[in-house]
Amino acid sequence: MGSWEENIRRVVPYVPGEQPSDTNIIKLNTNENPYGPSPRVKAISMDMDFLKKYPDPRAGLLVDKLAAYHGLEPSQVFVGVGSDDVIAMSFMTFFNSGKPVLFPDITYSFYDVWADMLRIPYEKKPLNDDFRIVKEDYMNNDNGGIIFPNPNAPTGILVGVDFIEDIVRANTDSVVIIDEAYIDFGGESALPLINKYENLLITRTFSKSRSMAGLRIGYAMGSAKLIKYLNDVKYSFNSYTMNTPSIILGSEVIDDEEYFRNCLAKIIDTRDWFTEKLTELGFMVLPSKSNFVFAAPKSISAEELFMKARDNGIFFRYFKSPRIDRFLRITIGTREEMEKVVNFLVSVL
C-alpha cells in the first residue's frame, strides 16, 4: 500500500436500491411514485439558452413558492439537491459538539454513513419489540443532536406531533431534525412547531409524493436562524447546488394541488388494500403511513421470496440486517401493479 493511501478518508458507503434498466418490470424497491409528476411539468417549455448561465444560487423562485405554500417566510426555507443533500449539509452544520448524535438502530441507513464520513460520533437507539421509537431514549439533553424520519423508514411507522414536541422541548441544547420524506402519505407534520422551537428542523423531498425523484429536489424548514446557518455552510461549500430546470419545474408542481392530492389518495387507498391482502396471505405487516409497507412472510424466508420475485420481474427491497432480515420493504405501485404482485404471491405461497 502506498503511503498516500494511509490518509484516505474511508467509509462504508450507503447502498441505494437497484435501478434496473429493463422497463418491463414491476419496480417496488426505491419508494418512487408510480403516477409521475403533474401534467403541468410536461407543458412547460424552456428556452435552453439559459443553460449558459449559472442558476440562481438562492433558488429564489422555488424558495418563495415553498414558503408561500407552507405559510412561512422565505428566510425559513432552504433547498438542496434532494433531501439527502439537505440532510448531509445539516449534519455538517449542526452536529459539531463532539457529543454523540442520536438516531434509531433501524432507520434510514444513510445517517450513520454521513456521521462516519464527517467524523461525527453517534449512538443508535434500539426500536422496541413493536419497531417503535422509544421516546425516553431521546430525553436527556446530553447529546450532539437528534435525527429520525417520521414516518420512520423502513418500518413506515408514524409518531405523533406531541411525541416530537416532547423530544424537542427536552433537547434545547441541540438541533433536532425530523425527516418528513413520507409525511404526505397519511401523517401529521411537525411543521407548526418550528415557530415555537428554534432548534427544530423539518426536511422534505420532492422524490416521493411529488413524483420528481429524477430531478433531485429537497428542502428544509426551520427558524430563520437555523436556515441562515445552513445557507452559510452551503455557500462555503457549493453556491450553485440546484440547477435551473429543477428550480423551474419544482416551482410549477407546487401549483397543482388537485393532482397532488389525487395521487396521494390513490396510493393510500392501494396501500391499505395491499396491506389487507398481505395479511390474508399470512404476512406480518407493520402499520404504515408511508408509500411502502414493511412485511414479513410466514411460510418462506424474506430473502428467498425476494429472489423469487426478482426472477419474475418484481423488485422488492431486502435488508440483510439484524432484526429486520425477515422483512421485505415493498413500495406501493399502481393498483394494477399491486394486483399482479398479489397474484404472484398467491402462486408462490
GROMACS .gro file of N, CA, C and O in nm, residues 3-48:
model
  184
    3SER      N    1   0.206   0.505   0.070
    3SER     CA    2   0.187   0.584   0.192
    3SER      C    3   0.074   0.684   0.178
    3SER      O    4   0.011   0.721   0.278
    4TRP      N    5   0.045   0.728   0.054
    4TRP     CA    6  -0.065   0.823   0.036
    4TRP      C    7  -0.199   0.764   0.074
    4TRP      O    8  -0.289   0.836   0.116
    5GLU      N    9  -0.212   0.631   0.064
    5GLU     CA   10  -0.341   0.567   0.097
    5GLU      C   11  -0.372   0.570   0.245
    5GLU      O   12  -0.487   0.555   0.286
    6GLU      N   13  -0.271   0.589   0.327
    6GLU     CA   14  -0.293   0.595   0.472
    6GLU      C   15  -0.376   0.716   0.511
    6GLU      O   16  -0.434   0.720   0.620
    7ASN      N   17  -0.382   0.816   0.424
    7ASN     CA   18  -0.453   0.940   0.456
    7ASN      C   19  -0.587   0.954   0.384
    7ASN      O   20  -0.647   1.061   0.384
    8ILE      N   21  -0.631   0.845   0.324
    8ILE     CA   22  -0.762   0.846   0.256
    8ILE      C   23  -0.873   0.835   0.360
    8ILE      O   24  -0.865   0.758   0.456
    9ARG      N   25  -0.978   0.913   0.339
    9ARG     CA   26  -1.095   0.901   0.426
    9ARG      C   27  -1.176   0.781   0.380
    9ARG      O   28  -1.232   0.780   0.270
   10ARG      N   29  -1.182   0.679   0.462
   10ARG     CA   30  -1.250   0.555   0.426
   10ARG      C   31  -1.384   0.545   0.498
   10ARG      O   32  -1.390   0.559   0.620
   11VAL      N   33  -1.488   0.519   0.423
   11VAL     CA   34  -1.620   0.497   0.481
   11VAL      C   35  -1.685   0.379   0.408
   11VAL      O   36  -1.652   0.350   0.293
   12VAL      N   37  -1.778   0.314   0.475
   12VAL     CA   38  -1.861   0.213   0.410
   12VAL      C   39  -1.979   0.287   0.349
   12VAL      O   40  -2.061   0.344   0.421
   13PRO      N   41  -1.991   0.291   0.217
   13PRO     CA   42  -2.091   0.377   0.154
   13PRO      C   43  -2.234   0.326   0.170
   13PRO      O   44  -2.258   0.207   0.191
   14TYR      N   45  -2.326   0.419   0.158
   14TYR     CA   46  -2.468   0.386   0.150
   14TYR      C   47  -2.492   0.309   0.019
   14TYR      O   48  -2.436   0.341  -0.085
   15VAL      N   49  -2.576   0.207   0.026
   15VAL     CA   50  -2.609   0.128  -0.093
   15VAL      C   51  -2.754   0.158  -0.133
   15VAL      O   52  -2.848   0.116  -0.064
   16PRO      N   53  -2.775   0.233  -0.242
   16PRO     CA   54  -2.911   0.263  -0.283
   16PRO      C   55  -2.979   0.142  -0.345
   16PRO      O   56  -2.913   0.043  -0.381
   17GLY      N   57  -3.111   0.150  -0.360
   17GLY     CA   58  -3.186   0.044  -0.424
   17GLY      C   59  -3.146   0.029  -0.570
   17GLY      O   60  -3.109   0.126  -0.636
   18GLU      N   61  -3.154  -0.093  -0.619
   18GLU     CA   62  -3.114  -0.122  -0.756
   18GLU      C   63  -3.202  -0.045  -0.855
   18GLU      O   64  -3.323  -0.032  -0.836
   19GLN      N   65  -3.139   0.008  -0.960
   19GLN     CA   66  -3.211   0.079  -1.066
   19GLN      C   67  -3.196   0.003  -1.197
   19GLN      O   68  -3.111   0.035  -1.281
   20PRO      N   69  -3.275  -0.103  -1.217
   20PRO     CA   70  -3.262  -0.184  -1.339
   20PRO      C   71  -3.301  -0.104  -1.463
   20PRO      O   72  -3.390  -0.019  -1.459
   21SER      N   73  -3.232  -0.133  -1.574
   21SER     CA   74  -3.260  -0.062  -1.698
   21SER      C   75  -3.380  -0.120  -1.773
   21SER      O   76  -3.441  -0.053  -1.857
   22ASP      N   77  -3.415  -0.243  -1.744
   22ASP     CA   78  -3.529  -0.308  -1.808
   22ASP      C   79  -3.659  -0.240  -1.763
   22ASP      O   80  -3.687  -0.232  -1.644
   23THR      N   81  -3.736  -0.192  -1.857
   23THR     CA   82  -3.861  -0.124  -1.822
   23THR      C   83  -3.978  -0.221  -1.805
   23THR      O   84  -4.083  -0.182  -1.756
   24ASN      N   85  -3.958  -0.345  -1.843
   24ASN     CA   86  -4.068  -0.444  -1.837
   24ASN      C   87  -4.065  -0.517  -1.703
   24ASN      O   88  -4.066  -0.640  -1.696
   25ILE      N   89  -4.060  -0.440  -1.595
   25ILE     CA   90  -4.061  -0.497  -1.461
   25ILE      C   91  -4.157  -0.418  -1.374
   25ILE      O   92  -4.205  -0.311  -1.413
   26ILE      N   93  -4.186  -0.474  -1.257
   26ILE     CA   94  -4.263  -0.400  -1.156
   26ILE      C   95  -4.161  -0.357  -1.050
   26ILE      O   96  -4.111  -0.438  -0.974
   27LYS      N   97  -4.129  -0.231  -1.048
   27LYS     CA   98  -4.019  -0.179  -0.966
   27LYS      C   99  -4.073  -0.121  -0.836
   27LYS      O  100  -4.127  -0.009  -0.833
   28LEU      N  101  -4.058  -0.196  -0.729
   28LEU     CA  102  -4.114  -0.158  -0.599
   28LEU      C  103  -4.006  -0.158  -0.492
   28LEU      O  104  -4.030  -0.198  -0.378
   29ASN      N  105  -3.887  -0.110  -0.528
   29ASN     CA  106  -3.774  -0.122  -0.435
   29ASN      C  107  -3.714   0.011  -0.391
   29ASN      O  108  -3.624   0.013  -0.306
   30THR      N  109  -3.759   0.124  -0.445
   30THR     CA  110  -3.698   0.252  -0.408
   30THR      C  111  -3.799   0.360  -0.372
   30THR      O  112  -3.766   0.479  -0.369
   31ASN      N  113  -3.922   0.322  -0.346
   31ASN     CA  114  -4.026   0.414  -0.296
   31ASN      C  115  -4.052   0.533  -0.388
   31ASN      O  116  -4.080   0.644  -0.341
   32GLU      N  117  -4.043   0.508  -0.518
   32GLU     CA  118  -4.080   0.612  -0.613
   32GLU      C  119  -4.232   0.616  -0.628
   32GLU      O  120  -4.302   0.521  -0.596
   33ASN      N  121  -4.281   0.729  -0.678
   33ASN     CA  122  -4.424   0.746  -0.700
   33ASN      C  123  -4.459   0.694  -0.839
   33ASN      O  124  -4.398   0.734  -0.937
   34PRO      N  125  -4.557   0.603  -0.850
   34PRO     CA  126  -4.585   0.542  -0.981
   34PRO      C  127  -4.661   0.631  -1.077
   34PRO      O  128  -4.674   0.596  -1.196
   35TYR      N  129  -4.712   0.746  -1.032
   35TYR     CA  130  -4.805   0.822  -1.116
   35TYR      C  131  -4.739   0.936  -1.194
   35TYR      O  132  -4.804   0.998  -1.277
   36GLY      N  133  -4.614   0.963  -1.171
   36GLY     CA  134  -4.548   1.068  -1.248
   36GLY      C  135  -4.585   1.206  -1.197
   36GLY      O  136  -4.684   1.224  -1.125
   37PRO      N  137  -4.505   1.307  -1.234
   37PRO     CA  138  -4.532   1.443  -1.185
   37PRO      C  139  -4.655   1.504  -1.251
   37PRO      O  140  -4.711   1.450  -1.346
   38SER      N  141  -4.694   1.618  -1.201
   38SER     CA  142  -4.809   1.691  -1.254
   38SER      C  143  -4.796   1.712  -1.404
   38SER      O  144  -4.688   1.740  -1.456
   39PRO      N  145  -4.907   1.701  -1.477
   39PRO     CA  146  -4.905   1.729  -1.621
   39PRO      C  147  -4.856   1.870  -1.653
   39PRO      O  148  -4.810   1.897  -1.764
   40ARG      N  149  -4.862   1.958  -1.555
   40ARG     CA  150  -4.815   2.095  -1.578
   40ARG      C  151  -4.665   2.097  -1.609
   40ARG      O  152  -4.616   2.185  -1.679
   41VAL      N  153  -4.592   1.997  -1.556
   41VAL     CA  154  -4.448   1.990  -1.583
   41VAL      C  155  -4.424   1.964  -1.731
   41VAL      O  156  -4.335   2.024  -1.793
   42LYS      N  157  -4.505   1.874  -1.789
   42LYS     CA  158  -4.487   1.841  -1.930
   42LYS      C  159  -4.523   1.958  -2.021
   42LYS      O  160  -4.475   1.967  -2.135
   43ALA      N  161  -4.605   2.047  -1.970
   43ALA     CA  162  -4.649   2.161  -2.052
   43ALA      C  163  -4.549   2.277  -2.050
   43ALA      O  164  -4.561   2.371  -2.129
   44ILE      N  165  -4.451   2.268  -1.963
   44ILE     CA  166  -4.352   2.375  -1.954
   44ILE      C  167  -4.254   2.367  -2.071
   44ILE      O  168  -4.197   2.262  -2.099
   45SER      N  169  -4.236   2.477  -2.139
   45SER     CA  170  -4.132   2.484  -2.243
   45SER      C  171  -4.027   2.584  -2.195
   45SER      O  172  -4.060   2.694  -2.153
   46MET      N  173  -3.902   2.542  -2.200
   46MET     CA  174  -3.794   2.625  -2.151
   46MET      C  175  -3.698   2.658  -2.264
   46MET      O  176  -3.663   2.571  -2.344
   47ASP      N  177  -3.655   2.782  -2.269
   47ASP     CA  178  -3.553   2.825  -2.363
   47ASP      C  179  -3.418   2.775  -2.311
   47ASP      O  180  -3.369   2.820  -2.208
   48MET      N  181  -3.361   2.678  -2.381
   48MET     CA  182  -3.238   2.615  -2.333
   48MET      C  183  -3.118   2.711  -2.329
   48MET      O  184  -3.012   2.678  -2.277
   0.00000   0.00000   0.00000
